[in-house]
Amino acid sequence: MVASALETQQLCKSFGALTVADHIDFRLAPGARHALIGPNGAGKTTFVNMLTGAIAPSSGRILLGGEDITKVNQAARVRRGLGRTFQITSLFRKLPVLDNVALGIAERDGVAPRMWKPASKHKEIIDEAAHLLATLGLSADARTPVQDLPYGRQRLVEIAIALGLKPGVLLLDEPAAGVPSQDSGHVLDVLAGLPPDIAILIIEHDMDLVFRFASRITVLVQGQVLVEGAPQEIAADRRVRDVYLGEATHA
Amino acid sequence: MILYVISVGLSVTMGLMGFINLAHGVFAMAGGFILSTAMARFGLPFPLAVLVAFVVVSAGSIVLERLLYSRLYAAGELAQVLFSIGLILISMALARLVYGNLAAPVFLPDYLRGQVHILGRDFPTYRVFLIMFSALLIAALWFGVERTRWGAMVRAAVDNRAMAQSVGINTRQLFMATFALGSGLAGLGGALGADILPVQWSYPFEHLVYFLIVVAVGGLGSLRGPFVAALLIGVADTACKYWIPEFGAFLIYVATMAILLWRPMGLFGVRA
Amino acid sequence: MSGYTSDPRIRPQELLPWIIAIAAFFLLPEYLSLGARVLVYILFALSLDLILGYAGIITLGHSAFFGLGAYTAGILGAKYGVTDPFLQLLAAALAAALLGISTGAVILRTKALTLLMLTLAITSIVLEIANKASSLTGGADGLSGVQVAPILGLFKFDLFGRTAFIYCLVALFLGWLLIRRLLYSPFGAMLTGIRENTARMHAVGAPVYWRLVLVYTLSATMAGVAGALLTQVNQFVGLNVLGLEPSGDLLVMLILGGVGRLYGAFVGPVVYLIAQDYLAKQYPEYWYFGIGVLLVVVVLFARGGILGLVDQWWQALSRRSSSARASAR
Ligand SMILES: Nc1ncnc2c1ncn2[C@@H]1O[C@H](COP(=O)(O)OP(=O)(O)O)[C@@H](O)[C@H]1O
Ligand SMILES: [Mg+2]
């Protein structure tokens, strides 16, 4: 059996009396397009935060490419190829779009700690950032401070920063959240165009987007995996309809 | 103990409200001066003067809170630190202009002077009174924060201001009241302590470090914390000065560092 | 300022401070001692700006490094006969760097009030040590009779402060070049990233803690050099270089000038120390009152300090003139 790109074993997390992750066994296959869905407060973001090392699990193990990374810190996980985007946009708001992306690329390239040559003379970093922005249709905004961009474009910058890290595994936490519907198509195009060898876990509430994008879906409810399967299986599953899709149609 | 009464007030503003208020000693100083003035100038009896100190300081702090502090709740720590340093400087200059370089004189009433016999030993009456008073205060505050609607609302508002507002809590009034209470406690502490920690213009600056240590070591947002920390520091300080005077304040700082490194949130701090 | 999209070339207006300094040397010979002190504080303020303005580390303990540097140079010059000014500077830099890296490594995992307290505790501890080790430091009387040999064996420190002024000016110029270089480098951009959004820096794989320790050590080294310069200029060290007060003073200077904008560290000490020289001796109460009011006003209304205000006026002016040009067309 091929090692999974990312795997959790019996992962648990509680905040005081509240259990947010309850013995989660999860497997992300290499090159996967995998969606994680579940009602608000199910523990999806917390799960991602544990995967990236932003918060420590209460118990259980996390494996990246077959290696145990449970005790590895956040920065080292990124260097091993684990990238993420944030549900709530988390950018360098006052800095230009290009700098936002370049900061990440410089970390990946090991250029970030250099203290002598001016940053603007590091052509290789700037060219790569500019190229990445071009593929996302952000070239015109390269020198605009992020805070002056419309929210939809900020979401794209969020994705651009993660892509700049050339991750092997990419965790997308509601990439289209808050994007006006006329622009969410663009986000989807960007996602569809991502290199096929990246394993992607996407958290998303928009069911159209999930069914078009994902070939595998895990449903999380109150910190527990309710069911996992191919999109048709999930769509046909009664329990999922009850807890999740039912709720979504009410909303 | 005095450290406790003053610091617990600071713990209320700083811990419950999340505002780094270095200017807390200003309210304590004000309390001391008001007590002294009330007694000397207006001939008020001691208990009444203490009460006046508490009330006037609270009222004054409300004005400051509305005019200045409230603008900085969302500002960064740096802004809060600087702003409160500014207040310290202003208040020190004013105090010096009004009261000169001398400490505010305090005359304890006869029934609080002298010694009391407890368990066959003599203790200064006033200190015993302070200890009992603080104990009462702790009980009252603990009850207030843990068991009343007000306490629950403050804790909710600090956790998530928008959320608290959306369920109909008036955070503006709430913070104002909390701030007034915290500052009033400082005024109370300053007034009660004036006999032991002389109140003069340099007061807010001189004792700043002690208040901060008590709060940081005790832990933000806890009432037990500053109490234990004030005791610890009081005892340790006295012991140090007695046993190894050549080290002076040195050990206090070392102990503070050790405790903070061991428990960054303080002894009883609430984890962020 | 700093970053991948900013131009690192030196702009003409950046030469202004140096022109003013050289002009002051010739035009105000009776104020050179004060001038040298101002230059030292600018260097000290630059070192604070690096960690506070760029990396976002809030500290009340930066005087620990300044004071350690000052005492290192002083003790060498007064007790051990090491009188070469460069050797003294080097020793001060090393001592401050060591203290910086050892304390930084311990305290930079904390933040907010805890970090503030820890920095304050450290400078207070150093102050206590300096106070108690009076055989070495002179205790509360200070350490006088610090010997400093002529610079390069040629330039003696004179009574009028001419040598001292030029010496400090050169030191500041070199420090400025270094810091400027650093801020425009990828490292400087990375620091800005940490200040703007620490969580995001973690998420792009930056070992934030180690970077902070590194910049903290660099800043400490620079503060140590500034402290040593002060000792050499005064040929004296006193306890007033340590503890909360000098840290607070420095913070106020930087805030007045404008934090996180490099030249704020120039404007602040100039304004503060010159005003202090005039006012503080005559009206100490009003001086503190004034500083207090200024601080409150800056925090509430002018976050960018004096330079921030200048920036705003400049922008308003150029906007008006460009719209005037547009309407003339
Ligand atoms: N740091 C925290 N402390 C306490 N509770 C938290 C914390 N983070 C998240 N939670 C709680 O955990 C639950 C799951 O949150 P989250 O993972 O954000 O859910 P989702 O992303 O699925 O909407 C929520 O009830 C939330 O309030
Ligand atoms: Mg979420």
XYZ file of C-alpha atoms and ligand atoms in Angstrom, chain A residues 15 18 20 39-46 87, ligand 1:
39
model
C -11.091 22.482 25.065
C -15.804 20.429 24.992
C -13.765 19.020 19.323
C -21.883 21.753 10.195
C -20.424 24.872 11.776
C -18.591 24.074 14.976
C -17.998 20.475 13.937
C -14.277 20.935 14.557
C -12.993 21.228 10.983
C -10.798 24.264 11.529
C -9.497 22.800 14.766
C -10.711 30.382 6.935
N -9.267 27.905 21.253
C -10.496 27.437 21.528
N -10.931 27.352 22.808
C -12.153 26.868 23.102
N -13.021 26.413 22.189
C -12.654 26.460 20.894
C -11.378 26.965 20.497
N -11.282 26.874 19.133
C -12.448 26.349 18.723
N -13.273 26.086 19.763
C -14.596 25.476 19.694
O -14.469 24.254 19.028
C -15.590 24.010 18.209
C -15.139 23.703 16.804
O -14.646 24.874 16.192
P -14.074 24.877 14.710
O -12.989 23.884 14.629
O -13.724 26.281 14.366
O -15.327 24.400 13.880
P -15.606 24.475 12.312
O -14.372 24.942 11.611
O -15.975 23.090 11.967
O -16.749 25.398 12.141
C -16.464 25.243 18.296
O -17.522 24.961 19.193
C -15.557 26.292 18.840
O -16.281 27.211 19.615
